[in-house]
Short mmCIF file of C-alpha atoms in Angstrom, two decimals:
data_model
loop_
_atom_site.label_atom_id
_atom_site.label_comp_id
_atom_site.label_asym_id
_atom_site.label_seq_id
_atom_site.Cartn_x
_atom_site.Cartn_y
_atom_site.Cartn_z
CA UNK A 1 -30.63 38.43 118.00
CA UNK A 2 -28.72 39.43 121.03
CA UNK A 3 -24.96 38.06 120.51
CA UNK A 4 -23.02 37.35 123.17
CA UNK A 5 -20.73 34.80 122.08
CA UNK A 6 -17.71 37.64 120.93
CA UNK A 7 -14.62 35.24 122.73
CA UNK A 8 -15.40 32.70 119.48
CA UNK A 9 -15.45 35.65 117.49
CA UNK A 10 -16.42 39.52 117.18
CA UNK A 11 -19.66 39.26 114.99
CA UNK A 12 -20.57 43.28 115.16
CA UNK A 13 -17.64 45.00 112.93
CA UNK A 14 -17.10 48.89 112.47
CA UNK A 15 -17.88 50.24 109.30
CA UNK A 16 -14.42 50.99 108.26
CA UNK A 17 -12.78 47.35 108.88
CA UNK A 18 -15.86 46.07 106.12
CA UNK A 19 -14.90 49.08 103.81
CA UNK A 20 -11.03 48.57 104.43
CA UNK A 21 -11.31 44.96 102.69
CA UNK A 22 -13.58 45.49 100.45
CA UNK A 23 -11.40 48.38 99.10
CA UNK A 24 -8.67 46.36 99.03
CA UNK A 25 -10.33 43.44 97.26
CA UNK A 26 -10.82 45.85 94.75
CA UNK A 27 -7.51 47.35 94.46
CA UNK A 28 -4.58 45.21 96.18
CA UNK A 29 -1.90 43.37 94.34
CA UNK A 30 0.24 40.65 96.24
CA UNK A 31 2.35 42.15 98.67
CA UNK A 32 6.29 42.27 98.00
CA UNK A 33 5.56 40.31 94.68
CA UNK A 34 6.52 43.81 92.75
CA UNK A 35 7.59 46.94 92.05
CA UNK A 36 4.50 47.98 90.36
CA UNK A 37 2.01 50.43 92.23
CA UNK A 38 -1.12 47.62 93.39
CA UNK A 39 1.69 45.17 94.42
CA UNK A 40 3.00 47.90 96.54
CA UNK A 41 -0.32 49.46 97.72
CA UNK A 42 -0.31 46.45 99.63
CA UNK A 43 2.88 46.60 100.96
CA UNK A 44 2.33 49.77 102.36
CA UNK A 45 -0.16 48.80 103.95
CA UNK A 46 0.82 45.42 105.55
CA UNK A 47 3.93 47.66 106.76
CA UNK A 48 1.75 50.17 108.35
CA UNK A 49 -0.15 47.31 109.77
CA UNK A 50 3.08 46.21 111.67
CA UNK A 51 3.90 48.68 112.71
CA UNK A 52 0.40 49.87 114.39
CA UNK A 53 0.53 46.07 115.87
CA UNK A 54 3.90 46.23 116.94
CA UNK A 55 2.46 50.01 118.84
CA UNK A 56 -0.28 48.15 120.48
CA UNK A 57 1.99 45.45 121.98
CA UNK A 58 5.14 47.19 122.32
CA UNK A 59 6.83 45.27 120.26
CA UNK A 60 10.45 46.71 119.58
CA UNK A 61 10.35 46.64 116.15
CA UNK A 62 7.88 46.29 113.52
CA UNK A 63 9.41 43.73 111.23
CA UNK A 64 9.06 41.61 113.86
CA UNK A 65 5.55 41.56 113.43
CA UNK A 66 4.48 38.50 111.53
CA UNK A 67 0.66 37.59 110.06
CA UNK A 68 -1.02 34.32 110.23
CA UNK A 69 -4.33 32.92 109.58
CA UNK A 70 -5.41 33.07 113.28
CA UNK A 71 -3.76 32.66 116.88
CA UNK A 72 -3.36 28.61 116.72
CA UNK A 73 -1.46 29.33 113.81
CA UNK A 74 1.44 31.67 115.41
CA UNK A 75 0.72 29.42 118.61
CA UNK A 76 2.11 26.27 116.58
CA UNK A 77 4.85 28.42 115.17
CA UNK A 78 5.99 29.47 118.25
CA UNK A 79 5.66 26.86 120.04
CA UNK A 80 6.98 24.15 117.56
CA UNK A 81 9.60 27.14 116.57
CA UNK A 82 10.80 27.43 120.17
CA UNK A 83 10.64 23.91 121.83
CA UNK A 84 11.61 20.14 121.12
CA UNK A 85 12.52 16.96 122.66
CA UNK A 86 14.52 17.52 125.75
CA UNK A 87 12.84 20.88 126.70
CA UNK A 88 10.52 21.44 129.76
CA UNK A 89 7.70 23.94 129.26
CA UNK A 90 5.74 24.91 131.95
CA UNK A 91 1.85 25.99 131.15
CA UNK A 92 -1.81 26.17 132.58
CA UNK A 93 -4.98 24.47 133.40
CA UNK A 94 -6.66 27.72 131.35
CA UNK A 95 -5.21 26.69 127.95
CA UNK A 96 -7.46 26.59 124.75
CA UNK A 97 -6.50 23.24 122.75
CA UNK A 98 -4.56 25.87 120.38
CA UNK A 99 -2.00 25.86 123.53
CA UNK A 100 -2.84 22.42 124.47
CA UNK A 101 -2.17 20.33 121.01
CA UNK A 102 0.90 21.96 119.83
CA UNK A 103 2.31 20.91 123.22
CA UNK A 104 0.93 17.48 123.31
CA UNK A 105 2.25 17.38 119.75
CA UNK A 106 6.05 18.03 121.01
CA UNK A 107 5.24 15.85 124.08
CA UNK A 108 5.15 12.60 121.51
CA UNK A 109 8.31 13.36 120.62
CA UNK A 110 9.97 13.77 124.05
CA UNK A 111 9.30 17.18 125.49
CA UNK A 112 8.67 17.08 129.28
CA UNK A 113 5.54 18.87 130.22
CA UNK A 114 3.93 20.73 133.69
CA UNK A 115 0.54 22.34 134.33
CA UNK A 116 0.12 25.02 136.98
CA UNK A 117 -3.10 23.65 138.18
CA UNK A 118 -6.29 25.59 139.23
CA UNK A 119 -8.35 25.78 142.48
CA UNK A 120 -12.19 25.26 142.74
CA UNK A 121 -12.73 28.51 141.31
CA UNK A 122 -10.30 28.10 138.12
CA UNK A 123 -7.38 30.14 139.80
CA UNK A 124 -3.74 29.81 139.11
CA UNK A 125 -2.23 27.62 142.46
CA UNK A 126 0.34 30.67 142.11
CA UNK A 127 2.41 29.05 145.02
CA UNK A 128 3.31 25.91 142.57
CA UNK A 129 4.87 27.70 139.76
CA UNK A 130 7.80 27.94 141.50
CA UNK A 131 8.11 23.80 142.44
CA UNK A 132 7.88 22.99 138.53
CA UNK A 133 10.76 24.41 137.64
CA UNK A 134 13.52 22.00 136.35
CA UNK A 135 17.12 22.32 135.16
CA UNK A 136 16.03 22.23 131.81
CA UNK A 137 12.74 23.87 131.61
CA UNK A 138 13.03 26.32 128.51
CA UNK A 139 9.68 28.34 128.69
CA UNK A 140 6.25 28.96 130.10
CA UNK A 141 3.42 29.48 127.53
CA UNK A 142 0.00 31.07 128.97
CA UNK A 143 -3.06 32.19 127.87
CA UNK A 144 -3.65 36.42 129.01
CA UNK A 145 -7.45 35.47 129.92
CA UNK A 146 -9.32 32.19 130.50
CA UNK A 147 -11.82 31.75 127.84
CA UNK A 148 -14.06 29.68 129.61
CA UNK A 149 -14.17 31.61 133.07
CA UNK A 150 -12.61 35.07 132.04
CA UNK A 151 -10.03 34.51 134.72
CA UNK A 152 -7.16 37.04 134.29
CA UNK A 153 -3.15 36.91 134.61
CA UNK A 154 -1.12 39.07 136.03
CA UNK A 155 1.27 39.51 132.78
CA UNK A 156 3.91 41.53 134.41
CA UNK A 157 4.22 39.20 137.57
CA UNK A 158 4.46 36.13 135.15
CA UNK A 159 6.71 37.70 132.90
CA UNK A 160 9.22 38.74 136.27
CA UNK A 161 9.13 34.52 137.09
CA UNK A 162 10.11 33.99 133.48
CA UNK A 163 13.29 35.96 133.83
CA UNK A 164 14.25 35.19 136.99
CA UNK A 165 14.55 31.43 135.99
CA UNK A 166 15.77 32.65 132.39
CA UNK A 167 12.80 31.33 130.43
CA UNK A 168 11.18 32.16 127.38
CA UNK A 169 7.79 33.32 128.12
CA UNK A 170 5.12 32.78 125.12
CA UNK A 171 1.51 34.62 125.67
CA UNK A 172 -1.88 33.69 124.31
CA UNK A 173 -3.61 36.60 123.55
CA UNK A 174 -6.59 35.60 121.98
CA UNK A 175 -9.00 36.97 124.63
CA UNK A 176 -7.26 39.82 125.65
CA UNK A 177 -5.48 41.99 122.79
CA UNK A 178 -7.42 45.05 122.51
CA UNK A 179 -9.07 45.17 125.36
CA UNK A 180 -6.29 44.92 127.94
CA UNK A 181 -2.95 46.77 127.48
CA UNK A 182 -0.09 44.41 126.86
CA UNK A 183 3.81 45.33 126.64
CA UNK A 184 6.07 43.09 126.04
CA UNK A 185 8.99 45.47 126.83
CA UNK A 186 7.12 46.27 130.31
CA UNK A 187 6.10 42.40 130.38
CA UNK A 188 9.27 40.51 129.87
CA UNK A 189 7.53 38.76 126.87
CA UNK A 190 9.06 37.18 124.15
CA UNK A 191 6.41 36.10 122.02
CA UNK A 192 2.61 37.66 121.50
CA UNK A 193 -0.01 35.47 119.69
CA UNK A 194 -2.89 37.27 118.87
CA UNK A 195 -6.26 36.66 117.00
CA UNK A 196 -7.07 39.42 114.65
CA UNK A 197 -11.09 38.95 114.16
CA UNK A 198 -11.72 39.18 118.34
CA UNK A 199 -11.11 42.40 120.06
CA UNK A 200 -9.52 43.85 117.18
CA UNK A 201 -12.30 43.79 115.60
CA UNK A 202 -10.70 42.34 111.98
CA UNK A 203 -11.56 39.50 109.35
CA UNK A 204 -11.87 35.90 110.26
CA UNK A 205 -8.66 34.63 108.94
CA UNK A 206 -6.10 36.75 110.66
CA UNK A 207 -3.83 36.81 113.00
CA UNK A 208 -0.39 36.79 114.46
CA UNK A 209 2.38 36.89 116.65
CA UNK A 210 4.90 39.40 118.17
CA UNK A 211 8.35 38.41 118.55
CA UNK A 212 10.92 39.78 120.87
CA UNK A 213 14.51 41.02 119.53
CA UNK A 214 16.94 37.84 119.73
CA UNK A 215 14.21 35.30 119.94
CA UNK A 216 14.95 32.81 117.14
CA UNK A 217 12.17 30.67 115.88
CA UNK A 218 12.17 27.79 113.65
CA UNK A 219 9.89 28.04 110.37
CA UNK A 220 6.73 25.91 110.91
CA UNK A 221 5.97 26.10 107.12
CA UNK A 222 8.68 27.07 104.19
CA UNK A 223 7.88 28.67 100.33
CA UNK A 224 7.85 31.76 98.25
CA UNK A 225 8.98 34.65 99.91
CA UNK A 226 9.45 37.40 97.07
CA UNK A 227 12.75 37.88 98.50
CA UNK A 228 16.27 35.25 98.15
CA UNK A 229 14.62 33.24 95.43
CA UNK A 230 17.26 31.70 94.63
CA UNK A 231 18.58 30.33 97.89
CA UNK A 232 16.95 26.65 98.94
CA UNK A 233 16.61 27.43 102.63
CA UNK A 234 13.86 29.78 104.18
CA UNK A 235 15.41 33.26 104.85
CA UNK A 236 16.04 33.60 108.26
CA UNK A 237 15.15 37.32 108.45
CA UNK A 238 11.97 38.80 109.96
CA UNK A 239 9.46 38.92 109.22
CA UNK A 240 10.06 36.63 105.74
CA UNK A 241 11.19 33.86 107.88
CA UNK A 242 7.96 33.18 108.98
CA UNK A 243 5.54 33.79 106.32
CA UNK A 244 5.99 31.47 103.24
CA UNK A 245 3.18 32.13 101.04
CA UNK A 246 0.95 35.36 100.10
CA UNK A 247 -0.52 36.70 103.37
CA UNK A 248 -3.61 37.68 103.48
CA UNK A 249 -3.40 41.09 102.05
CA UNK A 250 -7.65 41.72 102.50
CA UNK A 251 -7.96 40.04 105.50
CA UNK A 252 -4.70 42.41 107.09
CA UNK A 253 -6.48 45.58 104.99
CA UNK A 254 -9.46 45.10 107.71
CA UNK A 255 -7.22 44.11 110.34
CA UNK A 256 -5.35 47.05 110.18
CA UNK A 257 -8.52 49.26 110.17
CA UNK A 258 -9.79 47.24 113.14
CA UNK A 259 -6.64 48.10 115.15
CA UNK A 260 -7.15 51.51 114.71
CA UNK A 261 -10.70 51.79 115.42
CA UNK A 262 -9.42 49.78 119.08
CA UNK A 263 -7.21 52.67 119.56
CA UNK A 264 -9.74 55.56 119.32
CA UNK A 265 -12.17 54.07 120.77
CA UNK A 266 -9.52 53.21 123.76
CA UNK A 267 -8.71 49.90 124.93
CA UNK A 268 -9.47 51.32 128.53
CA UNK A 269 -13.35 52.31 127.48
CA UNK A 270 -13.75 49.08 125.43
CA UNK A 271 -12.72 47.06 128.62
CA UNK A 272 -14.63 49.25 130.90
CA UNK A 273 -17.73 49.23 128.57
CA UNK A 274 -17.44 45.17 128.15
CA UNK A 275 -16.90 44.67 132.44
CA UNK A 276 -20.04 46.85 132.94
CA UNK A 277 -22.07 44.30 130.90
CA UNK A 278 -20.06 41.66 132.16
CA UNK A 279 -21.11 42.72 135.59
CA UNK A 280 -25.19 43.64 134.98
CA UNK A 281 -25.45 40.23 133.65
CA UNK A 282 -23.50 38.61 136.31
CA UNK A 283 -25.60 40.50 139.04
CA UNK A 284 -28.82 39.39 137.23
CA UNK A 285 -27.72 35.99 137.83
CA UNK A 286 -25.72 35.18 140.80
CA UNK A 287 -28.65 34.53 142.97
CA UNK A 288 -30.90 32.89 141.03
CA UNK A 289 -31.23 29.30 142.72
CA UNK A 290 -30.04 26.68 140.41
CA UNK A 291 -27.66 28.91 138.78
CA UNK A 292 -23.96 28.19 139.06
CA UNK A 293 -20.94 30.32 137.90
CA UNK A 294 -17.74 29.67 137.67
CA UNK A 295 -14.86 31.68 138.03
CA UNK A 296 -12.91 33.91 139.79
CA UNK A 297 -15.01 37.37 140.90
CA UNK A 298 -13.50 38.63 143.77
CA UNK A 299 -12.29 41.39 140.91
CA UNK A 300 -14.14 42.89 138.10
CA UNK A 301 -10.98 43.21 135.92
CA UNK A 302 -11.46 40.22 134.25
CA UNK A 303 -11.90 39.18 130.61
CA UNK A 304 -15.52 39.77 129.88
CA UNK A 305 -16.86 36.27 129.78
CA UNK A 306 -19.50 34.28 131.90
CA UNK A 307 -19.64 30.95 132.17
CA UNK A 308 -22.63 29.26 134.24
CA UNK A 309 -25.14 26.32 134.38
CA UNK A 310 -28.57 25.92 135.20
CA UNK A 311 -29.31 22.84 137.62
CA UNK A 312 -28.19 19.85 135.97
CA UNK A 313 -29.49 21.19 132.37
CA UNK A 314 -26.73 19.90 129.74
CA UNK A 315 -25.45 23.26 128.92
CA UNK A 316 -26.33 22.28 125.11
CA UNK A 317 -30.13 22.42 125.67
CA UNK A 318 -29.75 25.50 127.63
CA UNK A 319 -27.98 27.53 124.96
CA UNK A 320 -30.42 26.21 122.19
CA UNK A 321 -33.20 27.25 124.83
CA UNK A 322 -31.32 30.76 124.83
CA UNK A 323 -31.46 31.19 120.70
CA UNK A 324 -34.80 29.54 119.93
CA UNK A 325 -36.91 31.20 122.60
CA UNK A 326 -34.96 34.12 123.38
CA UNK A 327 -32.94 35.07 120.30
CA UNK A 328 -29.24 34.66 122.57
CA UNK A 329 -26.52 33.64 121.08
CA UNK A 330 -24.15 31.54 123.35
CA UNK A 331 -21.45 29.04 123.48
CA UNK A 332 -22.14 25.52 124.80
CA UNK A 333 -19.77 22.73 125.81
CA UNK A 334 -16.32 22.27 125.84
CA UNK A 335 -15.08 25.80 124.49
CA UNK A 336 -11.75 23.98 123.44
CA UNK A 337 -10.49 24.20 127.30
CA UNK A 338 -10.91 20.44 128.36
CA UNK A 339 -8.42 21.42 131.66
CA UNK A 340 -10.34 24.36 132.48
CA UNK A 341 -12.93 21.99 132.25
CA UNK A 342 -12.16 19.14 134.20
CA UNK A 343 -10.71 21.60 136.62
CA UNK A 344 -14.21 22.87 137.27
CA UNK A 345 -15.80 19.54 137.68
CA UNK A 346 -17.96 20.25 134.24
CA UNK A 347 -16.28 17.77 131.98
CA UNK A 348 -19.80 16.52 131.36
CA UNK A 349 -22.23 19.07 131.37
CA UNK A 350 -20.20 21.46 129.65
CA UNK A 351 -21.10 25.23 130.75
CA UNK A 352 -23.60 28.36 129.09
CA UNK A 353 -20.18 31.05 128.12
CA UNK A 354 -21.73 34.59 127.63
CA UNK A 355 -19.31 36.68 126.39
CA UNK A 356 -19.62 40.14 126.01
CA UNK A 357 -18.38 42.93 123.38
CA UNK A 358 -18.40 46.72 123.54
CA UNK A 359 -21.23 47.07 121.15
CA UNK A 360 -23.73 44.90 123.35
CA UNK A 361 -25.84 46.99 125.52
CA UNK A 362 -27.15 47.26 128.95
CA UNK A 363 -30.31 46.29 127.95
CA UNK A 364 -28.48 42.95 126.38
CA UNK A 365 -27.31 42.10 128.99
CA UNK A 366 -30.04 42.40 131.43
CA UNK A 367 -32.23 39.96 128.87
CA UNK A 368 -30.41 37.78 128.95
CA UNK A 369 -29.99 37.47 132.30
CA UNK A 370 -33.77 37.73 132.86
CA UNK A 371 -33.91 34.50 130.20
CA UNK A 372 -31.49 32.68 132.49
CA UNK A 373 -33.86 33.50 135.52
CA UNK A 374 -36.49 32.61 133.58
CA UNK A 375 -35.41 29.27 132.24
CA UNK A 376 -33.99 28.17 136.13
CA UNK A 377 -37.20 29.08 137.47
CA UNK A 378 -39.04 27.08 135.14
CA UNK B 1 13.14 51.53 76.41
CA UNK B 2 14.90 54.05 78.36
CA UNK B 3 18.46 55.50 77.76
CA UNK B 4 20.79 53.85 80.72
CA UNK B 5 22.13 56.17 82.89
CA UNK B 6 23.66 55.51 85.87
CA UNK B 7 21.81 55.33 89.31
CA UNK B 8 22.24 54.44 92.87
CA UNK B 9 20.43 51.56 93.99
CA UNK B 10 19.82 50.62 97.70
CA UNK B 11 18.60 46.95 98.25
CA UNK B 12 17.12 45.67 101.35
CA UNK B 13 16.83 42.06 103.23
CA UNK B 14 13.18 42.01 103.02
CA UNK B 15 10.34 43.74 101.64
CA UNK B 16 9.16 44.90 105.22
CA UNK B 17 12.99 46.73 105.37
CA UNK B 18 11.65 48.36 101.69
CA UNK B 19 8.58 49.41 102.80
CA UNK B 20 9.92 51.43 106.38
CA UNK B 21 13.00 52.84 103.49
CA UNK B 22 10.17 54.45 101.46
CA UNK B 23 8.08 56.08 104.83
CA UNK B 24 11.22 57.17 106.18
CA UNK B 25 11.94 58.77 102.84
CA UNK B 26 9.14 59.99 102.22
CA UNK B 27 8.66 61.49 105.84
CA UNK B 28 12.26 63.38 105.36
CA UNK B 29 11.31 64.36 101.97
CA UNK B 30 14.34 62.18 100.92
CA UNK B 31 14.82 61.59 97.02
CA UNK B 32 14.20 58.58 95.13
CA UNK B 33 11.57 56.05 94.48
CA UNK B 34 11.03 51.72 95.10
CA UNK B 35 11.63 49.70 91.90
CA UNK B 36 12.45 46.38 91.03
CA UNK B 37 15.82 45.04 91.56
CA UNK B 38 17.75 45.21 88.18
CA UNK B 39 19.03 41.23 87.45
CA UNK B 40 22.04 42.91 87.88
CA UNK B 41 22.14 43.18 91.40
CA UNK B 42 21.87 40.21 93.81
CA UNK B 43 19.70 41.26 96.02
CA UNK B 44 17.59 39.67 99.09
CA UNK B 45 14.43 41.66 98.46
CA UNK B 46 12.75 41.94 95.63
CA UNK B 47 12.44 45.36 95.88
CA UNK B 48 15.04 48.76 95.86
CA UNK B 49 15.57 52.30 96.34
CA UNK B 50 16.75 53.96 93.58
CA UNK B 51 18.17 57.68 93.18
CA UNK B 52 20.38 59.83 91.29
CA UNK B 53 24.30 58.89 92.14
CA UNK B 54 25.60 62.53 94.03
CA UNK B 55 22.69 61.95 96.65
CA UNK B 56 24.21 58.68 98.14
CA UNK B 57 26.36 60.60 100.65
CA UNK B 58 23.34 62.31 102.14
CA UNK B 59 20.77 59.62 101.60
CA UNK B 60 23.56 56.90 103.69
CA UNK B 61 23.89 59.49 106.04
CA UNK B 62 20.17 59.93 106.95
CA UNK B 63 19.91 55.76 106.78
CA UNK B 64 22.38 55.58 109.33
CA UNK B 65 21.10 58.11 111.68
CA UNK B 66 17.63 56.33 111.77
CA UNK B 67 18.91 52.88 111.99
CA UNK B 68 17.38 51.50 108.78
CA UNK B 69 18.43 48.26 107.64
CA UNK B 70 19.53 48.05 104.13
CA UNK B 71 21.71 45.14 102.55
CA UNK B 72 23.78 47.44 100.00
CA UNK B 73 24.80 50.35 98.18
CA UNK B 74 25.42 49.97 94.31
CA UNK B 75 25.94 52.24 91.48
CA UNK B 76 24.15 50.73 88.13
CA UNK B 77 23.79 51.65 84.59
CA UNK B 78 20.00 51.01 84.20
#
């Protein structure tokens, strides 16, 4: 099995992330639920897990660091935490429905809503940011990467239009975080969602978000906190304030081991290693008649993801084609980004996503784009 | 159980407040150890430092210097 679907979800692991839960599944009490030493095993180690998070996005302090289940989790938090009726918030055509829903949500109830639309190739119409602003537009919320065409955006540029208009500026960072540096000091970002079990390499089942100092969010869910039990409101202190209910001690044990490994391995030679099979399979496929790809690739820093169809093919036959005769593994369809989609003209047909991960080799890459060749020459 | 004696205890908003108390401590070779907040105390967090009384003035000083968050400072017979 070559795998190349890693932007739904990192299947190859290092060692230590499997090791780091299991040991904890073997050894971890509930996390600020006592003073006794397994209760506070895993204390220490969700702290130390903030605070290596709150390293890797420059996040000015660690108890501002709060754990989820996954990204559309802390999306919904911030988003419902940050927004209501009355509010403008300005966001893309790139959005996964985790972006998408939580705004359509608020939209019921009377939020006022832009896209920055995309061209023919799925870029950002950069000159119409500036024409949605309103008087009371409140915040932009992006995604880092595209995960349907691996088009990038330019964080720190983004992050200057947020200011300037005094907007909160919310980041998806499901494709991107830890493989492309983000600072949200450097940035002008006020909230971080990431997805723990991507490119940090952690368990299914974690995630989280970053928040900036004075950004105030709303509780999306209230409960047992270990701390103010006796109080019938939610503490309003971070991190508590946002995590009612046990976290997911195991699932943050692996987490934190996968943010490590990121950060000797380098987010720099992960990215590089990811673009260079990004590229060999894009090369092996670019002028194969038939073939289409979409995206932007006048650059090669761009998320690692490539997303193409063959003729007319429904891109669901052509990914089965991909596993049955070739052993790929490949997204089909919608990929949760109808905008992207209907941006691109492949509302219908869907598209073939390969995305790529540091452990996939040259040689992976260069099958499958001989199986794409293969199958459009057919 | 024990014989009380009387000890400092340092409580803390929230556990995550605890847990960078008892690095920093630990880092600095700073006395004391995490426990369970006596019922006496109202505390936010479920979790304190305690120590021996006379090192208060040192262990508030070092707090201070490193911006640590703690909620309060009490002396308790435990």
């Amino acid at each position: 099995m070559i795998y190349l679907d890693n932007a739904a979800t990192t299947l190859r692991k290092p060692e230590s992330v499997i090791l780091a839960v299991a040991n904890a599944m073997g050894n971890m009490g509930n996390s600020g639920r006592g003073g006794y030493a397994d209760s506070l095993t895993a204390s220490r180690m969700i702290y130390e897990a903030r605070e290596e998070l709150a390293d890797l996005f420059g996040c000015p302090q660690a108890d501002h660091v709060i754990f989820t289940c996954n990204a559309t989790e802390a999306l919904n938090i911030a988003i419902q935490g940050l927004f209501g009726p009355g509010d403008h918030v300005i966001s893309t055509d790139w959005e996964h429905n985790s972006v998408l829903r939580p705004l359509y949500l608020l939209e019921e109830q009377g939020l006022e809503l832009s896209f920055v639309p995309s061209d023919a190739k799925g870029r950002h119409r950069e000159s119409m940011w500036e024409q949605l602003i309103r008087p009371n537009t409140k915040g932009i919320v992006c995604t880092h990467a595209s995960n349907l065409t691996g088009n990038l955006l330019d964080l720190k540029k983004a992050g200057r239009f947020a200011k300037k208009h005094g907007l909160l500026f919310v980041v998806d960072a499901s494709q991107t975080a830890g493989v492309f540096p983000i600072d949200m000091k450097e940035m002008q970002i006020d909230v971080v969602c990431f997805t723990g079990h991507k490119s940090l390499l952690g368990p299914q089942g974690t995630g989280g978000l970053c928040v900036g100092e004075g950004v105030k969010i709303r509780p999306l869910k209230v409960g047992g906190t270990g701390i103010l039990s006796y109080e019938k409101r939610q503490p309003e202190v971070y991190p508590t304030a946002l995590e009612a209910g046990t976290l997911n001690g195991h699932g943050i044990a692996g987490l934190l081991a996968g943010v490590r490994y990121v950060k000797e391995y380098g987010i720099q030679h992960a990215r590089e290693e990811e673009q260079h099979r990004m590229r060999e399979f894009y090369e092996g496929v670019i002028q194969v008649p038939g073939v289409t790809v979409y995206g932007d690739y006048s650059s090669w820093n761009r998320a690692p993801v490539v997303a193409l169809n063959v003729w007319d093919y429904d891109s669901a036959l052509v990914s089965d084609e991909l596993e049955v005769r070739f052993g790929i593994a490949t997204r089909p369809g919608a990929h949760c980004a109808p905008r992207m989609h209907r941006a691109l003209g492949t509302e219908k047909q869907g598209a073939v996503r390969f995305s790529f991960s540091h452990f996939n080799t040259r040689k992976q890459a260069e099958a499958a784009a001989a199986a794409i060749r293969e199958i459009a020459g057919e | 159980m024990r014989e009380k004696t009387r000890k400092l205890v340092i409580t803390f908003h929230t556990t995550t407040d605890a847990m960078a108390m008892e690095k920093f401590c630990r880092g600095k070779g700073l006395p004391g150890r995490l426990i369970p907040v006596p019922q006496q105390i109202s505390a936010g967090c479920g979790m304190a430092w305690r120590a021996e009384p006379g090192e208060e003035p040192s262990l508030r000083q070092a707090i201070e210097a490193a911006g640590l968050t703690v909620e309060g400072y009490y002396e308790v017979l435990m």
